[in-house]
XYZ file of C-alpha atoms in Angstrom:
338
model
C -27.993 -20.859 0.741
C -25.410 -21.640 -1.932
C -21.699 -21.018 -1.438
C -21.796 -18.108 -3.882
C -24.815 -16.551 -2.144
C -22.980 -16.892 1.166
C -19.948 -15.095 -0.277
C -22.109 -12.284 -1.635
C -23.663 -11.862 1.800
C -20.197 -11.745 3.345
C -19.201 -9.018 0.897
C -22.129 -6.932 2.128
C -21.083 -7.529 5.739
C -17.468 -6.582 4.963
C -18.324 -3.252 3.371
C -17.693 0.020 5.191
C -20.615 2.432 5.043
C -19.966 5.468 2.885
C -20.871 7.681 5.852
C -18.250 6.060 8.123
C -15.684 6.301 5.350
C -16.385 9.998 4.759
C -16.327 10.974 8.449
C -12.931 9.368 9.027
C -11.310 10.516 5.782
C -12.623 14.069 6.174
C -11.072 14.305 9.643
C -7.769 12.763 8.478
C -7.523 15.139 5.519
C -8.264 18.179 7.685
C -5.637 17.143 10.233
C -2.975 16.509 7.589
C -3.775 19.766 5.798
C -3.113 21.611 9.047
C 0.155 19.739 9.634
C 1.319 20.499 6.080
C 0.639 24.209 6.498
C 2.638 24.194 9.726
C 5.499 22.323 8.025
C 5.584 24.934 5.272
C 5.690 27.738 7.826
C 8.427 26.132 9.896
C 10.758 25.114 7.071
C 11.309 27.041 3.842
C 12.953 24.048 2.153
C 9.908 21.882 2.819
C 7.727 24.685 1.489
C 9.740 24.625 -1.743
C 9.867 20.836 -2.131
C 6.395 19.724 -1.043
C 3.987 18.941 -3.884
C 0.989 16.939 -2.617
C -0.370 14.045 -0.565
C -2.114 11.042 -2.078
C -3.990 8.146 -0.492
C -2.666 4.749 -1.501
C -3.357 1.058 -1.036
C -6.830 -0.233 -0.222
C -8.377 3.240 -0.156
C -7.293 3.953 -3.726
C -8.585 0.582 -4.968
C -11.764 0.901 -2.857
C -11.271 -2.495 -1.207
C -10.706 -1.286 2.357
C -12.422 -3.577 4.879
C -11.428 -2.394 8.322
C -12.720 0.643 10.128
C -11.164 3.543 8.160
C -8.914 4.723 10.974
C -5.490 3.882 9.502
C -4.176 5.803 6.515
C -1.094 5.417 4.339
C -0.240 8.628 2.519
C 2.348 9.252 -0.167
C 4.010 12.605 0.459
C 5.230 13.722 -2.960
C 8.369 15.881 -3.051
C 9.913 17.677 -6.019
C 13.576 18.664 -6.231
C 14.868 21.881 -7.882
C 17.445 19.862 -9.849
C 17.364 17.003 -12.327
C 16.843 13.542 -10.820
C 17.234 10.448 -12.983
C 15.925 7.037 -11.850
C 18.364 4.204 -12.533
C 17.314 0.549 -12.374
C 18.970 -1.567 -9.695
C 17.729 -4.976 -8.625
C 14.219 -5.737 -9.841
C 11.776 -3.428 -8.123
C 14.339 -0.888 -6.916
C 15.931 2.238 -8.321
C 18.604 4.669 -7.302
C 17.941 8.367 -7.849
C 20.860 10.161 -9.465
C 20.847 13.870 -8.679
C 22.490 16.224 -11.162
C 23.566 19.531 -9.661
C 23.814 21.924 -12.571
C 25.840 24.720 -11.033
C 28.541 22.561 -9.513
C 28.688 19.934 -12.291
C 28.206 17.096 -9.860
C 26.166 13.891 -9.943
C 25.470 11.588 -7.009
C 22.868 9.122 -5.778
C 20.419 10.475 -3.254
C 20.943 8.989 0.202
C 17.771 7.770 1.891
C 19.123 8.288 5.394
C 19.918 11.953 4.716
C 16.449 12.574 3.287
C 14.758 10.894 6.224
C 16.884 12.734 8.773
C 15.871 16.022 7.164
C 12.150 15.122 7.125
C 12.349 13.989 10.733
C 13.964 17.296 11.725
C 11.230 19.263 9.938
C 8.442 17.305 11.595
C 10.064 17.783 15.004
C 9.855 21.547 14.461
C 6.067 21.172 14.219
C 5.882 18.551 16.982
C 8.213 19.617 19.791
C 5.352 18.242 21.879
C 1.816 17.028 21.250
C -0.518 19.288 19.299
C -4.195 19.977 20.061
C -6.509 20.498 17.075
C -10.268 20.833 16.762
C -11.729 19.205 13.635
C -15.329 18.361 12.788
C -16.517 19.248 16.267
C -13.949 16.934 17.873
C -10.784 17.773 19.756
C -7.789 15.701 18.655
C -4.432 15.297 20.360
C -1.769 14.791 17.689
C 1.580 13.160 18.348
C 4.446 12.310 16.013
C 7.083 9.607 15.956
C 9.351 8.315 13.200
C 8.528 4.849 11.945
C 10.830 1.851 11.952
C 14.246 2.778 10.532
C 12.836 6.281 9.842
C 11.178 5.104 6.612
C 7.685 6.199 7.584
C 6.543 9.116 9.678
C 3.613 8.265 11.926
C 1.082 10.760 13.222
C -1.394 9.609 15.857
C -4.599 11.581 16.357
C -6.658 10.731 19.443
C -10.077 12.090 20.425
C -12.809 10.895 22.765
C -14.782 9.621 19.734
C -12.181 8.107 17.426
C -8.462 7.496 17.005
C -6.625 7.894 13.711
C -3.193 6.675 12.629
C -1.530 8.275 9.608
C 1.701 6.967 8.054
C 3.560 9.324 5.721
C 5.938 7.949 3.086
C 8.080 10.340 1.059
C 7.814 9.682 -2.685
C 9.294 11.026 -5.898
C 7.217 11.052 -9.076
C 8.300 10.204 -12.626
C 6.591 9.947 -16.003
C 6.000 6.713 -17.864
C 8.729 7.638 -20.342
C 11.221 7.607 -17.434
C 10.470 3.955 -16.542
C 13.964 2.395 -16.241
C 12.998 -1.286 -16.586
C 11.673 -3.366 -19.466
C 8.055 -2.646 -20.390
C 5.693 -3.602 -17.536
C 2.430 -5.550 -18.113
C 0.525 -2.268 -18.310
C -0.929 -0.732 -21.511
C 1.048 2.120 -23.030
C -1.885 4.528 -22.771
C -2.054 3.944 -18.994
C 1.693 4.481 -18.614
C 1.416 7.703 -20.610
C -1.538 8.958 -18.566
C -0.292 8.313 -15.020
C 3.036 8.664 -13.177
C 4.985 6.049 -11.247
C 6.758 6.584 -7.940
C 10.043 5.905 -6.207
C 9.175 5.424 -2.532
C 11.468 5.777 0.425
C 10.506 2.544 2.171
C 12.880 0.420 4.194
C 13.884 -3.049 2.974
C 16.575 -4.922 4.885
C 17.905 -6.387 1.641
C 18.599 -3.055 -0.050
C 21.249 -0.413 0.528
C 20.926 3.229 1.460
C 20.420 4.451 -2.111
C 17.605 2.050 -3.059
C 14.040 3.294 -3.491
C 11.103 0.938 -4.044
C 9.286 1.261 -7.352
C 5.512 1.665 -7.156
C 2.776 2.639 -9.619
C -0.534 2.563 -7.723
C -2.372 4.467 -10.444
C -1.182 2.007 -13.110
C -2.377 -0.926 -11.026
C -5.644 0.796 -10.166
C -6.357 1.413 -13.856
C -6.030 -2.328 -14.500
C -8.555 -3.389 -11.850
C -10.912 -0.443 -11.303
C -13.614 -1.828 -13.645
C -13.040 -5.482 -12.739
C -15.642 -5.827 -10.001
C -15.241 -9.595 -9.635
C -11.483 -9.252 -9.102
C -12.066 -6.629 -6.415
C -14.732 -8.803 -4.776
C -12.302 -11.741 -4.688
C -9.641 -9.481 -3.167
C -12.090 -8.275 -0.508
C -12.952 -11.871 0.363
C -9.281 -12.862 0.553
C -8.655 -9.894 2.856
C -11.654 -10.979 4.946
C -10.196 -14.482 5.290
C -6.840 -12.992 6.258
C -8.402 -10.689 8.833
C -10.424 -13.531 10.398
C -7.209 -15.525 10.797
C -4.727 -12.692 11.245
C -2.647 -14.257 14.013
C -2.233 -17.423 11.932
C -1.321 -15.459 8.800
C 1.533 -13.238 10.063
C 3.077 -10.758 7.621
C 0.589 -11.631 4.866
C -0.091 -8.159 3.487
C -3.002 -6.953 1.404
C -0.555 -6.036 -1.338
C 0.761 -9.590 -1.502
C -2.764 -10.871 -2.119
C -3.426 -8.107 -4.611
C -0.247 -9.070 -6.486
C -1.461 -12.672 -6.776
C -4.535 -11.327 -8.564
C -2.679 -8.738 -10.657
C -0.516 -11.461 -12.189
C -3.712 -13.133 -13.429
C -5.899 -10.102 -14.126
C -5.506 -10.328 -17.910
C -5.731 -14.107 -18.293
C -8.553 -15.252 -15.988
C -12.216 -15.372 -17.034
C -13.579 -13.058 -14.350
C -17.138 -13.658 -15.486
C -17.106 -17.037 -13.768
C -18.781 -17.967 -10.485
C -17.486 -15.974 -7.494
C -16.918 -19.106 -5.414
C -14.848 -20.737 -8.152
C -12.728 -17.616 -8.525
C -12.094 -17.333 -4.778
C -11.014 -20.974 -4.498
C -8.766 -20.631 -7.556
C -7.079 -17.421 -6.411
C -6.591 -18.694 -2.849
C -5.009 -21.833 -4.293
C -2.573 -19.622 -6.241
C -1.693 -17.852 -2.976
C -0.945 -21.253 -1.436
C 1.292 -22.116 -4.416
C 3.297 -18.913 -3.982
C 3.718 -19.485 -0.248
C 4.766 -23.067 -0.911
C 7.320 -22.020 -3.546
C 8.509 -19.097 -1.435
C 8.256 -16.722 -4.375
C 5.810 -14.029 -5.469
C 7.292 -11.888 -8.230
C 6.773 -8.136 -8.283
C 3.997 -7.344 -10.711
C 5.606 -4.393 -12.466
C 9.204 -5.515 -12.769
C 9.117 -9.321 -12.357
C 12.047 -11.300 -10.911
C 11.919 -9.642 -7.482
C 10.242 -11.531 -4.653
C 7.648 -9.975 -2.334
C 7.786 -12.995 -0.037
C 11.446 -12.267 0.672
C 10.148 -9.672 3.125
C 8.583 -12.427 5.242
C 10.423 -14.186 8.004
C 10.857 -17.850 6.895
C 9.134 -19.085 10.049
C 6.161 -16.796 9.406
C 5.922 -17.927 5.797
C 5.692 -21.526 7.031
C 2.906 -20.568 9.452
C 1.101 -18.725 6.639
C 1.450 -21.688 4.322
C 0.055 -24.153 6.861
C -2.907 -21.880 7.648
C -3.581 -21.056 3.991
C -3.689 -24.784 3.172
C -6.224 -25.423 5.936
C -8.365 -22.531 4.692
C -8.126 -23.759 1.100
C -9.381 -27.187 2.200
C -12.280 -25.517 4.045
C -13.136 -23.397 0.998
C -13.170 -26.420 -1.287
C -15.307 -28.426 1.136
C -17.730 -25.517 1.590
C -18.049 -25.073 -2.149
C -18.871 -28.769 -2.566
C -21.160 -28.992 0.472
C -22.919 -25.695 -0.319
C -24.227 -25.396 3.235
C -21.541 -25.140 5.954
C -19.749 -21.803 6.043
C -19.592 -20.763 9.704
C -16.493 -19.068 11.183
C -14.743 -18.775 7.836
C -14.666 -14.979 7.670
C -14.294 -12.159 10.155
């Protein structure tokens, strides 16, 4: 078996069956729909502000590897007043609220927004909730995430357990992009919105929201099957060596590929592409810098503890050596992937 044939077989092994995916996502959507309806009943302000939920991350890009039991959802809110995004450090914006009737402008405070959302969710979850979905009885519990930036709902049944993280987001049009033009075609920016996400970062203050445009990024890679296969394989390597690759997120690996999506010949051999992209990951870990894809200059690796980055670098180098040797040997591939 050649190295490329081995990788193709691993891709088959890493795939989640469409039936498993549907069963889990159907249950998660039904549970969240119920919670949303209860939130609307319990709090009139939430009823006015809530717009929609959207799946994000690996589900959106269809590169999810693990059992589909953990979901990240963007909870989109809309305010009844004008909100203008203002660029801060690369990758972050403040949201300036303009209150028409009192002629006042001020930056929205993340802590105040999260305290309000927490109080609304506590109205629905004074204690655990029992729900029956898809013939299964789930016990739902709620707790705020770290620093109140995410709201976590756990759903436990005798057949499966689900974990759902809710992140509050605020949507803007492409014409409201406050930075220099991103490496995304104008037609994509016109067609899809971008988001300001309330997500904690220890390096930012209480008025900073993280910029994200999952639909822009998805449009760039959705038809690039080789890129997505390479990303799946990189995630498989990470998952097989998770304890030795602490804090290495799927989005970090995706960003490595996004930076090269328009310049790499993706028609090349799958094994060559995997080795090349993993070597770029090693370079970023070694340099300690991985720029944000949309805004440049910022550094995703800043979110890693320095000691963990060193561990990741050492492990990634060992794996790169193994990949190169396997590609040359074309016969020894055991224990490389989960």
